[in-house]
Amino acid sequence: MDIPRIFTVSESAHRIHNPITADKLATLGAALRMEAGARVLDLGSGSGEMLCTWARDHGIGGTGIDMSPLFTAQAHRRAVALGVADRVTFVHGDAAGHVAAAPVDVAACVGATWIGGGVAGTVALLERSLRAGGIILIGEPFWRRLPPSEAVAKGCLAGAIADFLLLPDLLASFGRLGFDVVEMVLADQDGWDRYEAAKWLTMRRWLDAHPDDAFAPEVRATLTAEPVRYATFTREHLGWGVFALMRR
């Protein structure tokens, strides 16, 4: 069980696998006003930076589930490095359908709503693990401005314009699901640049170290195309944020 190899190559040096910076992640943790001992479930936990830093900074505990064995191993190492391995657990597995054994205070899926078939399905999945009065965290892209054509949407790596909403429409959609939006932290341009541009050096160094790997042509093609694609499409049109929800 694994994610596509291009991600484990291009994001192998990332600690955060979405366009949010460490400062923004810390801002989100503080904004949630979690008490020491709170339990957090993170579906699609990547390299574990959210759980590990929040365990260090706020005394929370929790579990992360991720399909990537590489990222899960990195999460284990990060927990040890930050001295929180006794409070957070990381499991290599499929987060789709995962429900916590006991209700949690915060149930999160930050940047992987495909596990529930979209935002609505992922919110419903997370709610199955949530205690009454708990908080759901959803990380999701939105259009900063609507693409002028389907071709531009595809340039942003969306399947179609309809894949994402404008920010006001995304916020309204949470209300239609029966939730109050109680916080949000949005990625800024620097967060996007750090997430995307950091991949390029990682891919170049991988290519230099693995010139004869059968996967090298795909990595080379990605590295060649990505800077211009990102600057032309994603950087201009796509936003991203984490939204905190509570059941009405």
Tab-separated table of C-alpha atoms in Angstrom:
chain	number	residue	atom	x	y	z
A	1	MET	CA	0.000	0.000	0.000
A	2	ASP	CA	1.527	3.301	-1.081
A	3	ILE	CA	0.854	6.614	-2.779
A	4	PRO	CA	2.116	7.265	-6.346
A	5	ARG	CA	5.907	7.218	-6.446
A	6	ILE	CA	6.240	10.731	-7.870
A	7	PHE	CA	5.028	12.083	-4.523
A	8	THR	CA	7.404	10.012	-2.431
A	9	VAL	CA	10.242	11.240	-4.636
A	10	SER	CA	9.276	14.903	-4.959
A	11	GLU	CA	8.087	15.371	-1.360
A	12	SER	CA	10.586	13.125	0.422
A	13	ALA	CA	12.277	16.173	1.998
A	14	HIS	CA	8.993	17.827	3.023
A	15	ARG	CA	7.861	17.864	6.625
A	16	ILE	CA	4.474	19.316	5.656
A	17	HIS	CA	2.809	17.874	2.560
A	18	ASN	CA	0.520	20.784	1.722
A	19	PRO	CA	0.891	24.541	1.163
A	20	ILE	CA	0.905	25.538	4.847
A	21	THR	CA	4.095	26.757	6.525
A	22	ALA	CA	5.322	25.717	9.966
A	23	ASP	CA	4.266	29.138	11.306
A	24	LYS	CA	0.754	28.724	9.918
A	25	LEU	CA	0.555	25.217	11.360
A	26	ALA	CA	1.498	26.626	14.754
A	27	THR	CA	-1.106	29.370	14.349
A	28	LEU	CA	-3.754	26.735	13.657
A	29	GLY	CA	-2.775	24.711	16.719
A	30	ALA	CA	-3.015	27.763	18.964
A	31	ALA	CA	-6.299	28.862	17.378
A	32	LEU	CA	-8.007	25.608	18.318
A	33	ARG	CA	-7.425	26.222	22.061
A	34	MET	CA	-6.765	22.556	22.726
A	35	GLU	CA	-6.218	21.487	26.314
A	36	ALA	CA	-3.344	19.251	27.364
A	37	GLY	CA	-4.394	15.639	26.991
A	38	ALA	CA	-6.770	16.292	24.094
A	39	ARG	CA	-6.900	13.459	21.558
A	40	VAL	CA	-6.450	14.123	17.837
A	41	LEU	CA	-7.055	11.786	14.895
A	42	ASP	CA	-5.272	12.737	11.681
A	43	LEU	CA	-6.330	10.888	8.521
A	44	GLY	CA	-3.674	11.294	5.850
A	45	SER	CA	-1.058	12.334	8.404
A	46	GLY	CA	1.920	12.437	6.021
A	47	SER	CA	5.204	12.903	7.838
A	48	GLY	CA	3.431	13.687	11.097
A	49	GLU	CA	4.393	17.325	11.551
A	50	MET	CA	0.972	18.455	12.746
A	51	LEU	CA	0.572	15.826	15.462
A	52	CYS	CA	4.212	15.949	16.547
A	53	THR	CA	4.482	19.722	16.901
A	54	TRP	CA	1.077	20.017	18.571
A	55	ALA	CA	2.036	17.260	21.023
A	56	ARG	CA	5.197	19.223	21.832
A	57	ASP	CA	3.531	22.642	22.019
A	58	HIS	CA	0.116	21.807	23.494
A	59	GLY	CA	0.488	18.429	25.217
A	60	ILE	CA	-2.043	16.673	22.999
A	61	GLY	CA	-1.925	13.007	22.029
A	62	GLY	CA	-3.189	11.264	18.981
A	63	THR	CA	-2.956	8.914	16.046
A	64	GLY	CA	-2.068	9.478	12.411
A	65	ILE	CA	-2.910	7.156	9.522
A	66	ASP	CA	-1.149	7.392	6.160
A	67	MET	CA	-0.767	5.219	3.048
A	68	SER	CA	2.897	6.089	2.490
A	69	PRO	CA	5.386	3.847	4.287
A	70	LEU	CA	8.101	6.450	3.698
A	71	PHE	CA	6.107	9.295	5.224
A	72	THR	CA	4.945	7.095	8.112
A	73	ALA	CA	8.551	6.201	8.898
A	74	GLN	CA	9.460	9.891	8.777
A	75	ALA	CA	6.613	10.627	11.191
A	76	HIS	CA	7.950	8.049	13.651
A	77	ARG	CA	11.402	9.650	13.486
A	78	ARG	CA	9.952	13.135	13.940
A	79	ALA	CA	8.070	12.012	17.058
A	80	VAL	CA	11.289	10.659	18.541
A	81	ALA	CA	13.226	13.804	17.614
A	82	LEU	CA	10.657	16.047	19.317
A	83	GLY	CA	10.360	13.787	22.367
A	84	VAL	CA	6.672	13.007	21.869
A	85	ALA	CA	6.797	9.352	20.780
A	86	ASP	CA	4.952	8.408	23.966
A	87	ARG	CA	1.996	10.602	23.002
A	88	VAL	CA	1.531	10.161	19.265
A	89	THR	CA	1.226	7.009	17.161
A	90	PHE	CA	1.559	6.663	13.409
A	91	VAL	CA	0.074	3.791	11.438
A	92	HIS	CA	0.815	2.821	7.846
A	93	GLY	CA	-2.611	2.084	6.439
A	94	ASP	CA	-5.573	3.202	4.377
A	95	ALA	CA	-7.325	6.085	6.151
A	96	ALA	CA	-10.472	5.658	4.055
A	97	GLY	CA	-13.138	4.288	6.374
A	98	HIS	CA	-10.950	4.526	9.489
A	99	VAL	CA	-12.865	5.260	12.699
A	100	ALA	CA	-11.150	5.822	16.040
A	101	ALA	CA	-11.609	3.177	18.736
A	102	ALA	CA	-12.691	5.913	21.166
A	103	PRO	CA	-14.120	9.391	20.431
A	104	VAL	CA	-11.515	12.108	19.864
A	105	ASP	CA	-11.513	15.835	20.537
A	106	VAL	CA	-10.259	16.796	17.074
A	107	ALA	CA	-10.737	14.713	13.916
A	108	ALA	CA	-8.683	15.978	10.973
A	109	CYS	CA	-8.150	15.358	7.295
A	110	VAL	CA	-5.817	18.078	6.082
A	111	GLY	CA	-5.379	17.900	2.344
A	112	ALA	CA	-6.645	14.382	1.595
A	113	THR	CA	-10.430	14.608	1.256
A	114	TRP	CA	-10.277	12.063	-1.564
A	115	ILE	CA	-10.320	9.446	1.228
A	116	GLY	CA	-14.013	10.170	1.751
A	117	GLY	CA	-14.883	10.818	-1.875
A	118	GLY	CA	-14.814	14.595	-1.374
A	119	VAL	CA	-15.464	17.124	1.367
A	120	ALA	CA	-18.943	15.943	2.381
A	121	GLY	CA	-17.955	12.290	2.589
A	122	THR	CA	-14.794	13.082	4.517
A	123	VAL	CA	-16.650	15.265	7.015
A	124	ALA	CA	-19.119	12.424	7.565
A	125	LEU	CA	-16.257	9.969	8.078
A	126	LEU	CA	-14.477	12.229	10.564
A	127	GLU	CA	-17.651	12.820	12.534
A	128	ARG	CA	-17.849	9.093	13.267
A	129	SER	CA	-14.682	9.460	15.382
A	130	LEU	CA	-15.614	12.735	17.063
A	131	ARG	CA	-16.867	13.296	20.583
A	132	ALA	CA	-19.902	15.525	21.081
A	133	GLY	CA	-18.741	19.126	20.898
A	134	GLY	CA	-15.477	18.201	19.183
A	135	ILE	CA	-13.869	19.901	16.199
A	136	ILE	CA	-13.426	18.629	12.653
A	137	LEU	CA	-10.507	19.960	10.596
A	138	ILE	CA	-10.716	19.910	6.812
A	139	GLY	CA	-7.842	21.046	4.604
A	140	GLU	CA	-9.069	21.799	1.100
A	141	PRO	CA	-8.216	23.821	-2.025
A	142	PHE	CA	-10.497	26.576	-3.289
A	143	TRP	CA	-10.454	28.871	-6.282
A	144	ARG	CA	-8.974	32.269	-5.560
A	145	ARG	CA	-10.699	33.230	-8.779
A	146	LEU	CA	-12.582	31.010	-11.165
A	147	PRO	CA	-10.438	29.690	-14.019
A	148	PRO	CA	-11.519	31.121	-17.360
A	149	SER	CA	-11.569	27.672	-18.968
A	150	GLU	CA	-11.453	23.969	-18.193
A	151	ALA	CA	-7.938	23.916	-19.652
A	152	VAL	CA	-6.773	26.355	-16.982
A	153	ALA	CA	-8.441	24.246	-14.288
A	154	LYS	CA	-6.558	21.198	-15.557
A	155	GLY	CA	-3.371	23.279	-15.494
A	156	CYS	CA	-4.034	23.645	-11.767
A	157	LEU	CA	-4.166	19.810	-11.606
A	158	ALA	CA	-7.917	19.854	-11.041
A	159	GLY	CA	-10.064	17.506	-13.078
A	160	ALA	CA	-12.499	20.310	-13.840
A	161	ILE	CA	-13.570	23.758	-12.636
A	162	ALA	CA	-16.335	22.047	-10.658
A	163	ASP	CA	-13.782	20.178	-8.516
A	164	PHE	CA	-13.280	23.228	-6.283
A	165	LEU	CA	-15.351	26.178	-5.049
A	166	LEU	CA	-14.673	29.840	-4.454
A	167	LEU	CA	-13.920	30.499	-0.789
A	168	PRO	CA	-17.359	31.962	0.097
A	169	ASP	CA	-19.053	29.003	-1.569
A	170	LEU	CA	-16.819	26.510	0.242
A	171	LEU	CA	-17.629	28.119	3.582
A	172	ALA	CA	-21.341	28.074	2.736
A	173	SER	CA	-21.113	24.391	1.847
A	174	PHE	CA	-20.045	23.553	5.402
A	175	GLY	CA	-23.177	25.266	6.672
A	176	ARG	CA	-25.330	23.178	4.361
A	177	LEU	CA	-23.751	20.087	5.935
A	178	GLY	CA	-24.943	21.316	9.334
A	179	PHE	CA	-21.691	22.734	10.694
A	180	ASP	CA	-20.506	26.077	11.996
A	181	VAL	CA	-17.156	27.254	10.677
A	182	VAL	CA	-15.383	28.244	13.905
A	183	GLU	CA	-11.836	28.930	12.616
A	184	MET	CA	-9.794	28.951	9.465
A	185	VAL	CA	-6.137	29.364	8.557
A	186	LEU	CA	-5.417	30.025	4.890
A	187	ALA	CA	-2.204	29.348	3.026
A	188	ASP	CA	-0.454	32.432	1.684
A	189	GLN	CA	1.709	32.805	-1.393
A	190	ASP	CA	4.878	31.952	0.507
A	191	GLY	CA	3.273	28.739	1.756
A	192	TRP	CA	2.409	27.732	-1.796
A	193	ASP	CA	5.901	28.584	-3.041
A	194	ARG	CA	7.594	26.640	-0.264
A	195	TYR	CA	5.410	23.590	-0.854
A	196	GLU	CA	5.832	23.559	-4.630
A	197	ALA	CA	9.328	24.923	-5.180
A	198	ALA	CA	10.916	22.693	-2.548
A	199	LYS	CA	9.964	19.711	-4.712
A	200	TRP	CA	12.178	20.908	-7.544
A	201	LEU	CA	15.481	20.706	-5.673
A	202	THR	CA	14.469	17.340	-4.225
A	203	MET	CA	13.712	15.967	-7.691
A	204	ARG	CA	16.956	17.348	-9.140
A	205	ARG	CA	19.033	15.779	-6.398
A	206	TRP	CA	17.153	12.485	-6.820
A	207	LEU	CA	17.892	12.525	-10.556
A	208	ASP	CA	21.581	13.198	-9.926
A	209	ALA	CA	21.689	10.257	-7.509
A	210	HIS	CA	19.586	7.852	-9.629
A	211	PRO	CA	20.387	8.545	-13.305
A	212	ASP	CA	19.746	4.945	-14.363
A	213	ASP	CA	16.542	4.365	-12.382
A	214	ALA	CA	13.610	3.310	-14.565
A	215	PHE	CA	11.553	6.042	-12.921
A	216	ALA	CA	14.049	8.776	-13.862
A	217	PRO	CA	12.299	9.815	-17.133
A	218	GLU	CA	9.073	10.567	-15.267
A	219	VAL	CA	10.890	12.561	-12.610
A	220	ARG	CA	12.818	14.461	-15.320
A	221	ALA	CA	9.613	15.283	-17.198
A	222	THR	CA	7.947	16.482	-13.999
A	223	LEU	CA	10.891	18.660	-12.989
A	224	THR	CA	11.089	20.173	-16.474
A	225	ALA	CA	7.400	21.081	-16.592
A	226	GLU	CA	6.480	21.954	-13.012
A	227	PRO	CA	8.025	25.417	-12.452
A	228	VAL	CA	6.256	26.940	-15.464
A	229	ARG	CA	3.017	25.035	-14.856
A	230	TYR	CA	2.884	26.151	-11.228
A	231	ALA	CA	3.673	29.797	-12.005
A	232	THR	CA	1.185	29.890	-14.892
A	233	PHE	CA	-1.762	28.137	-13.299
A	234	THR	CA	-1.749	27.091	-9.620
A	235	ARG	CA	-0.022	30.185	-8.255
A	236	GLU	CA	-2.547	32.482	-9.875
A	237	HIS	CA	-5.790	30.610	-9.358
A	238	LEU	CA	-5.707	28.165	-6.460
A	239	GLY	CA	-6.009	28.836	-2.742
A	240	TRP	CA	-5.865	26.405	0.158
A	241	GLY	CA	-6.949	26.453	3.762
A	242	VAL	CA	-7.734	24.480	6.887
A	243	PHE	CA	-11.255	24.946	8.212
A	244	ALA	CA	-12.433	24.090	11.735
A	245	LEU	CA	-16.033	22.886	11.986
A	246	MET	CA	-18.420	22.146	14.841
A	247	ARG	CA	-21.801	20.449	14.519
A	248	ARG	CA	-24.724	22.856	14.994
